[in-house]
């Protein structure tokens, strides 16, 4: 194996400090199999955690949870717009102190993969670019554009030194730095090379000397990784063909998925499926993985982005991602899967990193029908990956090459490793179909952890010069084959952990027999020395305090707690009740010393058995009704978008007056709209526009002068797209009149009529056609799921940057249409049903002019009162009429109308910090039942947008942002009654925590 010293394109001179000859340098190198730390192979197991998606006070607990899950590395993006929110105004303090985050990783013994972008995607607003970059003349993003690269250089001048100073070459923990991000989704390596090389050289020039990586698309002198959820084998083959001499990494393994307003809950990637995908990664041969996300966090403020696939895929405020750690930093079933897998990888990493896949022709394992098998081999050792193709859980028997038959339990679709003479100690070999999640010296004993489902039987075969059972806490069946000198142990997995002690080849050997639930509650706790290694079995969650103490949460006081390794009081077996009694007695003793006697069964035990109560919001909040008004502002003629107005996110109010000769109904045409908008005419809400890009909505006008108001909430810029940098808000003229046609039906194909709003499949992507007339209009826009190859009247319509996966385009057909004639659209069939395909027609002369604008200041609360909505109000007042117009306009009773002001309203509550016992760790959330859409604020912190159309229902309230007295503000666009809003704790908040030394 040839080891390469570095990935730099050229050698860089390094100054040698005085006394450097006595300094110990650490170095990350690599070969085709894996990375190596000071010459020792390491399986790079990284947790993706973004410092900017949580308060700084939460960093430590989240990072500790990653370490406890077996991670040895942290992967993070750096968000340009977080650090330069306004041009030239840099922020690296508080929650934005990314250097402190890297230092904390180093303190906890975690390496770091740094991904400075400048483009990061991440479902983050504008892919991490600051909003003001859009205003620069002639700027083009993610290419060798002079303006763009000028500002990238300024950004690199600030961010790269923070990373450079924390590289392992300078005593820090940054081991890899990524160039750009997912550039291969835009173009192939040859086309991308010029731009990627510029960014690569920008990092090198500023002193980055650790290996450089890329993901999805490569660059000369870098290691390329793959991003995926499934298809591990295919991605591995591509990487191996491109870079045969580098380690194979999954730079983003998508543990879950993001969610968007009005979309489905992203829970499709279940824990069992996650386990299968992780085993596929090992089976393929990867020796590096970054779990994206390991902890997702929250899109506070206006930082949630917008992604491709439809017109209105705006990110919800939660970035929970259905990740192993949820938005509140709590463990989930996926965390248990990831931890178990990581412990398995840490146990057998040296084998996995030196193994090669066993050619199919060399596999002599005999299998039953309905299963498949692949294997990896290093020397004479094999690990077989057995995959079930059956429909139900079964215990199957397989026969290995030497004739040994083992039972293996398989769930449908599951992949399990089978160990075939794997060395676990000198002259001690293990063969088993059970999962092994640990093999190391704990308190002087070599300790193996054998895991199976509750009630499962597992077989472990040990081959050693001599083996004898010393003791067992459970009934043990032991067979001995004197010919092969193999001992066969039948183990049973109960809810209570079992311990078997043996001597194998003179080596003390302890086997811990756990069921899967006990494994979920098994925690490996490293010390600075090997003898300080500890295991805690039985806690639902564990935290490591800065003092070095261990704190554990337990939901069942009758559960057994096992403490193995170097604990202050030695190894122990106890229950949760023992911990409750211990702390109660300690409190009693302290009270007795001070003369404040307390019964052991008194107040202190109540603190342990009575979960804390969340703060309660009053039934009558303060109210400030917003009168939308841009009067007095200068007229601009054309509406300005957010960046032109100089506002990053929030709200913009557009206002103009127009004359109508008659009363009635007409279309309002918005040819360039990229956000949701509420339309008001004469103070009455007409519509909430959701489908954007271009839109047309019906409005009611009165004879004479009318006032039009459009309230736009910035819902997030595209975070990934060929069309980055779209103008937010209104980005052009607005027109009164025209028509909107849903044209998904009645397309002609050679085989007959096709309706694109129905499910169907047409093989070969046949050409479809449809005709229309302008009806005295002179402008035409096609918006929705337009197919590539669009033609109108026989002319190809260019669609720059088109990608099939974008599924949404706004195309101006005006240059191609023929007034007074029949116009024909043609486009190839792509898929069906389509969510949207509309033809919007209007006249240029119907443009509305003399616009006035106001930013978020237009909706700020002005005067607070105590008035609350009257549930019995059916009087048809101004507010109710507005909601009737919005919700149907037929004048019928509507329960939403009856519980709404019908105009934007602020609500304000004040509440005290909840008193929480030292034995509980609470997470606070806000449930917004019955509200419409708006924004949340707590003590000056912008908690994010909300929109009660799902899938998000609850909104995170960081406990670290609470004060002794707190102010909660809710801005609701419809002024819905807040009587069902409440503060809640998450479910684990009701379970106590205990400190153990």
PDB file of C-alpha atoms in Angstrom, residues 32-217:
ATOM      1  CA  UNK A  32      -6.775   3.703  -0.842  1.00  0.00           C
ATOM      2  CA  UNK A  33      -8.257   2.021   2.225  1.00  0.00           C
ATOM      3  CA  UNK A  34      -8.645   4.727   4.862  1.00  0.00           C
ATOM      4  CA  UNK A  35      -7.317   7.819   6.535  1.00  0.00           C
ATOM      5  CA  UNK A  36      -4.457   7.351   9.003  1.00  0.00           C
ATOM      6  CA  UNK A  37      -3.773   9.341  12.130  1.00  0.00           C
ATOM      7  CA  UNK A  38      -0.037   9.295  12.855  1.00  0.00           C
ATOM      8  CA  UNK A  39       0.181   6.114  10.821  1.00  0.00           C
ATOM      9  CA  UNK A  40      -2.725   4.322  12.525  1.00  0.00           C
ATOM     10  CA  UNK A  41      -5.856   3.619  10.514  1.00  0.00           C
ATOM     11  CA  UNK A  42      -9.000   5.485  11.567  1.00  0.00           C
ATOM     12  CA  UNK A  43     -12.566   4.963  10.454  1.00  0.00           C
ATOM     13  CA  UNK A  44     -13.809   8.526  10.039  1.00  0.00           C
ATOM     14  CA  UNK A  45     -17.226   8.579  11.725  1.00  0.00           C
ATOM     15  CA  UNK A  46     -18.504  12.138  11.616  1.00  0.00           C
ATOM     16  CA  UNK A  47     -21.628  13.867  12.925  1.00  0.00           C
ATOM     17  CA  UNK A  48     -22.919  16.831  10.927  1.00  0.00           C
ATOM     18  CA  UNK A  49     -23.859  19.570  13.393  1.00  0.00           C
ATOM     19  CA  UNK A  50     -24.301  23.242  12.463  1.00  0.00           C
ATOM     20  CA  UNK A  51     -23.282  25.681  15.180  1.00  0.00           C
ATOM     21  CA  UNK A  52     -25.574  28.365  13.713  1.00  0.00           C
ATOM     22  CA  UNK A  53     -28.760  26.308  14.179  1.00  0.00           C
ATOM     23  CA  UNK A  54     -28.803  26.397  17.987  1.00  0.00           C
ATOM     24  CA  UNK A  55     -27.850  28.724  20.840  1.00  0.00           C
ATOM     25  CA  UNK A  56     -24.236  28.556  21.945  1.00  0.00           C
ATOM     26  CA  UNK A  57     -25.366  27.259  25.330  1.00  0.00           C
ATOM     27  CA  UNK A  58     -26.539  24.041  23.651  1.00  0.00           C
ATOM     28  CA  UNK A  59     -23.316  23.279  21.774  1.00  0.00           C
ATOM     29  CA  UNK A  60     -21.683  21.204  24.479  1.00  0.00           C
ATOM     30  CA  UNK A  61     -24.614  18.872  25.139  1.00  0.00           C
ATOM     31  CA  UNK A  62     -25.169  18.206  21.445  1.00  0.00           C
ATOM     32  CA  UNK A  63     -21.471  17.557  20.802  1.00  0.00           C
ATOM     33  CA  UNK A  64     -21.260  15.299  23.853  1.00  0.00           C
ATOM     34  CA  UNK A  65     -24.214  13.295  22.555  1.00  0.00           C
ATOM     35  CA  UNK A  66     -22.323  12.813  19.277  1.00  0.00           C
ATOM     36  CA  UNK A  67     -19.243  11.613  21.135  1.00  0.00           C
ATOM     37  CA  UNK A  68     -21.299   9.243  23.269  1.00  0.00           C
ATOM     38  CA  UNK A  69     -22.790   7.823  20.058  1.00  0.00           C
ATOM     39  CA  UNK A  70     -19.318   6.755  18.954  1.00  0.00           C
ATOM     40  CA  UNK A  71     -18.536   9.680  16.651  1.00  0.00           C
ATOM     41  CA  UNK A  72     -14.919  10.795  16.384  1.00  0.00           C
ATOM     42  CA  UNK A  73     -15.468  13.823  14.154  1.00  0.00           C
ATOM     43  CA  UNK A  74     -17.791  16.809  13.696  1.00  0.00           C
ATOM     44  CA  UNK A  75     -18.748  18.149  10.270  1.00  0.00           C
ATOM     45  CA  UNK A  76     -20.011  21.721   9.997  1.00  0.00           C
ATOM     46  CA  UNK A  77     -20.763  24.321   7.372  1.00  0.00           C
ATOM     47  CA  UNK A  78     -19.879  27.980   7.876  1.00  0.00           C
ATOM     48  CA  UNK A  79     -22.707  30.318   6.870  1.00  0.00           C
ATOM     49  CA  UNK A  80     -21.516  33.516   5.212  1.00  0.00           C
ATOM     50  CA  UNK A  81     -24.820  35.326   5.807  1.00  0.00           C
ATOM     51  CA  UNK A  82     -24.594  34.577   9.538  1.00  0.00           C
ATOM     52  CA  UNK A  83     -21.186  36.230   9.764  1.00  0.00           C
ATOM     53  CA  UNK A  84     -21.735  39.164   7.377  1.00  0.00           C
ATOM     54  CA  UNK A  85     -25.478  39.902   7.599  1.00  0.00           C
ATOM     55  CA  UNK A  86     -24.857  43.401   6.212  1.00  0.00           C
ATOM     56  CA  UNK A  87     -22.010  44.290   3.905  1.00  0.00           C
ATOM     57  CA  UNK A  88     -18.821  44.897   5.873  1.00  0.00           C
ATOM     58  CA  UNK A  89     -20.475  44.183   9.234  1.00  0.00           C
ATOM     59  CA  UNK A  90     -18.802  41.020  10.492  1.00  0.00           C
ATOM     60  CA  UNK A  91     -20.110  39.015  13.443  1.00  0.00           C
ATOM     61  CA  UNK A  92     -18.095  36.318  15.184  1.00  0.00           C
ATOM     62  CA  UNK A  93     -19.383  36.646  18.725  1.00  0.00           C
ATOM     63  CA  UNK A  94     -21.970  34.830  20.829  1.00  0.00           C
ATOM     64  CA  UNK A  95     -23.928  32.226  18.885  1.00  0.00           C
ATOM     65  CA  UNK A  96     -21.871  33.136  15.782  1.00  0.00           C
ATOM     66  CA  UNK A  97     -18.477  32.409  17.362  1.00  0.00           C
ATOM     67  CA  UNK A  98     -17.543  29.561  15.045  1.00  0.00           C
ATOM     68  CA  UNK A  99     -13.989  29.571  16.364  1.00  0.00           C
ATOM     69  CA  UNK A 100     -15.271  28.801  19.848  1.00  0.00           C
ATOM     70  CA  UNK A 101     -17.313  25.958  18.377  1.00  0.00           C
ATOM     71  CA  UNK A 102     -14.191  24.469  16.791  1.00  0.00           C
ATOM     72  CA  UNK A 103     -12.310  24.908  20.065  1.00  0.00           C
ATOM     73  CA  UNK A 104     -15.056  23.065  21.922  1.00  0.00           C
ATOM     74  CA  UNK A 105     -14.826  20.181  19.452  1.00  0.00           C
ATOM     75  CA  UNK A 106     -11.098  19.994  20.163  1.00  0.00           C
ATOM     76  CA  UNK A 107     -11.690  20.135  23.920  1.00  0.00           C
ATOM     77  CA  UNK A 108     -14.036  17.160  23.632  1.00  0.00           C
ATOM     78  CA  UNK A 109     -11.508  15.221  21.569  1.00  0.00           C
ATOM     79  CA  UNK A 110     -13.387  15.475  18.271  1.00  0.00           C
ATOM     80  CA  UNK A 111     -11.843  16.072  14.871  1.00  0.00           C
ATOM     81  CA  UNK A 112     -13.519  18.558  12.531  1.00  0.00           C
ATOM     82  CA  UNK A 113     -14.400  18.601   8.838  1.00  0.00           C
ATOM     83  CA  UNK A 114     -14.704  22.292   7.955  1.00  0.00           C
ATOM     84  CA  UNK A 115     -16.971  23.256   5.043  1.00  0.00           C
ATOM     85  CA  UNK A 116     -16.643  27.023   4.492  1.00  0.00           C
ATOM     86  CA  UNK A 117     -18.502  27.128   1.174  1.00  0.00           C
ATOM     87  CA  UNK A 118     -18.937  29.898   0.149  1.00  0.00           C
ATOM     88  CA  UNK A 119     -22.061  28.060  -1.066  1.00  0.00           C
ATOM     89  CA  UNK A 120     -23.402  25.588   1.500  1.00  0.00           C
ATOM     90  CA  UNK A 121     -26.987  24.721   0.434  1.00  0.00           C
ATOM     91  CA  UNK A 122     -28.074  23.237   3.802  1.00  0.00           C
ATOM     92  CA  UNK A 123     -31.704  24.265   3.201  1.00  0.00           C
ATOM     93  CA  UNK A 124     -30.389  27.607   4.476  1.00  0.00           C
ATOM     94  CA  UNK A 125     -31.516  30.949   3.055  1.00  0.00           C
ATOM     95  CA  UNK A 126     -29.710  31.730  -0.221  1.00  0.00           C
ATOM     96  CA  UNK A 127     -27.423  28.728   0.281  1.00  0.00           C
ATOM     97  CA  UNK A 128     -25.479  30.780   2.834  1.00  0.00           C
ATOM     98  CA  UNK A 129     -24.903  33.865   0.684  1.00  0.00           C
ATOM     99  CA  UNK A 130     -25.738  37.229   2.310  1.00  0.00           C
ATOM    100  CA  UNK A 131     -28.832  38.886   0.871  1.00  0.00           C
ATOM    101  CA  UNK A 132     -26.986  42.063  -0.133  1.00  0.00           C
ATOM    102  CA  UNK A 133     -24.776  40.130  -2.558  1.00  0.00           C
ATOM    103  CA  UNK A 134     -27.769  40.019  -4.890  1.00  0.00           C
ATOM    104  CA  UNK A 135     -27.635  43.802  -5.325  1.00  0.00           C
ATOM    105  CA  UNK A 136     -24.121  43.895  -6.777  1.00  0.00           C
ATOM    106  CA  UNK A 137     -24.117  44.889 -10.467  1.00  0.00           C
ATOM    107  CA  UNK A 138     -23.586  42.027 -12.925  1.00  0.00           C
ATOM    108  CA  UNK A 139     -23.024  39.478 -10.168  1.00  0.00           C
ATOM    109  CA  UNK A 140     -23.389  35.804 -11.082  1.00  0.00           C
ATOM    110  CA  UNK A 141     -23.165  33.218  -8.365  1.00  0.00           C
ATOM    111  CA  UNK A 142     -21.008  30.097  -8.212  1.00  0.00           C
ATOM    112  CA  UNK A 143     -18.907  30.911 -11.259  1.00  0.00           C
ATOM    113  CA  UNK A 144     -15.782  32.858 -12.166  1.00  0.00           C
ATOM    114  CA  UNK A 145     -17.601  36.155 -12.151  1.00  0.00           C
ATOM    115  CA  UNK A 146     -15.355  39.076 -11.198  1.00  0.00           C
ATOM    116  CA  UNK A 147     -17.850  40.649  -8.819  1.00  0.00           C
ATOM    117  CA  UNK A 148     -18.726  37.376  -7.134  1.00  0.00           C
ATOM    118  CA  UNK A 149     -15.104  36.325  -6.659  1.00  0.00           C
ATOM    119  CA  UNK A 150     -14.223  39.750  -5.221  1.00  0.00           C
ATOM    120  CA  UNK A 151     -16.676  39.248  -2.378  1.00  0.00           C
ATOM    121  CA  UNK A 152     -15.752  35.587  -1.974  1.00  0.00           C
ATOM    122  CA  UNK A 153     -12.161  36.707  -1.418  1.00  0.00           C
ATOM    123  CA  UNK A 154     -13.282  39.125   1.287  1.00  0.00           C
ATOM    124  CA  UNK A 155     -15.263  36.335   2.936  1.00  0.00           C
ATOM    125  CA  UNK A 156     -12.336  33.902   2.721  1.00  0.00           C
ATOM    126  CA  UNK A 157     -10.072  36.564   4.240  1.00  0.00           C
ATOM    127  CA  UNK A 158     -12.273  36.428   7.337  1.00  0.00           C
ATOM    128  CA  UNK A 159     -13.346  32.793   7.628  1.00  0.00           C
ATOM    129  CA  UNK A 160     -10.268  30.872   6.463  1.00  0.00           C
ATOM    130  CA  UNK A 161      -7.900  32.196   9.184  1.00  0.00           C
ATOM    131  CA  UNK A 162     -10.364  30.933  11.826  1.00  0.00           C
ATOM    132  CA  UNK A 163     -10.124  27.471  10.290  1.00  0.00           C
ATOM    133  CA  UNK A 164      -6.390  27.670   9.502  1.00  0.00           C
ATOM    134  CA  UNK A 165      -5.457  28.410  13.104  1.00  0.00           C
ATOM    135  CA  UNK A 166      -7.314  25.298  14.219  1.00  0.00           C
ATOM    136  CA  UNK A 167      -5.872  22.762  11.791  1.00  0.00           C
ATOM    137  CA  UNK A 168      -4.184  19.691  13.240  1.00  0.00           C
ATOM    138  CA  UNK A 169      -0.954  21.026  11.744  1.00  0.00           C
ATOM    139  CA  UNK A 170      -1.275  23.926  14.194  1.00  0.00           C
ATOM    140  CA  UNK A 171      -2.366  21.842  17.168  1.00  0.00           C
ATOM    141  CA  UNK A 172      -6.092  22.085  16.502  1.00  0.00           C
ATOM    142  CA  UNK A 173      -8.569  19.440  15.418  1.00  0.00           C
ATOM    143  CA  UNK A 174      -9.523  20.433  11.839  1.00  0.00           C
ATOM    144  CA  UNK A 175      -8.442  17.477   9.697  1.00  0.00           C
ATOM    145  CA  UNK A 176     -10.246  18.122   6.387  1.00  0.00           C
ATOM    146  CA  UNK A 177     -11.517  21.216   4.571  1.00  0.00           C
ATOM    147  CA  UNK A 178     -14.099  21.074   1.796  1.00  0.00           C
ATOM    148  CA  UNK A 179     -13.952  23.003  -1.474  1.00  0.00           C
ATOM    149  CA  UNK A 180     -17.357  24.470  -2.467  1.00  0.00           C
ATOM    150  CA  UNK A 181     -20.328  22.107  -2.155  1.00  0.00           C
ATOM    151  CA  UNK A 182     -22.179  19.710  -4.481  1.00  0.00           C
ATOM    152  CA  UNK A 183     -20.949  21.465  -7.613  1.00  0.00           C
ATOM    153  CA  UNK A 184     -21.368  18.261  -9.577  1.00  0.00           C
ATOM    154  CA  UNK A 185     -25.126  18.731  -9.533  1.00  0.00           C
ATOM    155  CA  UNK A 186     -24.628  21.759 -11.806  1.00  0.00           C
ATOM    156  CA  UNK A 187     -21.976  20.520 -14.243  1.00  0.00           C
ATOM    157  CA  UNK A 188     -19.370  17.829 -14.783  1.00  0.00           C
ATOM    158  CA  UNK A 189     -15.810  18.073 -13.504  1.00  0.00           C
ATOM    159  CA  UNK A 190     -14.357  19.326 -16.785  1.00  0.00           C
ATOM    160  CA  UNK A 191     -16.795  22.217 -17.007  1.00  0.00           C
ATOM    161  CA  UNK A 192     -16.490  22.931 -13.285  1.00  0.00           C
ATOM    162  CA  UNK A 193     -12.703  22.792 -13.028  1.00  0.00           C
ATOM    163  CA  UNK A 194     -11.945  26.473 -13.619  1.00  0.00           C
ATOM    164  CA  UNK A 195     -14.214  27.644 -10.829  1.00  0.00           C
ATOM    165  CA  UNK A 196     -13.379  24.818  -8.427  1.00  0.00           C
ATOM    166  CA  UNK A 197      -9.665  25.441  -8.941  1.00  0.00           C
ATOM    167  CA  UNK A 198     -10.060  29.124  -8.084  1.00  0.00           C
ATOM    168  CA  UNK A 199     -11.796  28.255  -4.808  1.00  0.00           C
ATOM    169  CA  UNK A 200      -9.306  25.485  -4.050  1.00  0.00           C
ATOM    170  CA  UNK A 201      -6.385  27.832  -4.591  1.00  0.00           C
ATOM    171  CA  UNK A 202      -8.057  30.455  -2.417  1.00  0.00           C
ATOM    172  CA  UNK A 203      -7.967  28.003   0.486  1.00  0.00           C
ATOM    173  CA  UNK A 204      -4.370  26.924  -0.180  1.00  0.00           C
ATOM    174  CA  UNK A 205      -3.156  30.497  -0.554  1.00  0.00           C
ATOM    175  CA  UNK A 206      -4.555  31.345   2.871  1.00  0.00           C
ATOM    176  CA  UNK A 207      -2.721  28.502   4.586  1.00  0.00           C
ATOM    177  CA  UNK A 208      -4.998  25.476   4.509  1.00  0.00           C
ATOM    178  CA  UNK A 209      -2.599  22.504   4.573  1.00  0.00           C
ATOM    179  CA  UNK A 210      -4.811  19.631   5.685  1.00  0.00           C
ATOM    180  CA  UNK A 211      -6.279  17.437   2.941  1.00  0.00           C
ATOM    181  CA  UNK A 212      -8.993  19.019   0.828  1.00  0.00           C
ATOM    182  CA  UNK A 213     -12.220  17.210  -0.002  1.00  0.00           C
ATOM    183  CA  UNK A 214     -15.185  17.744  -2.289  1.00  0.00           C
ATOM    184  CA  UNK A 215     -18.637  16.231  -2.417  1.00  0.00           C
ATOM    185  CA  UNK A 216     -20.595  15.393  -5.581  1.00  0.00           C
ATOM    186  CA  UNK A 217     -18.094  16.550  -8.134  1.00  0.00           C
TER     187      UNK A 217
END
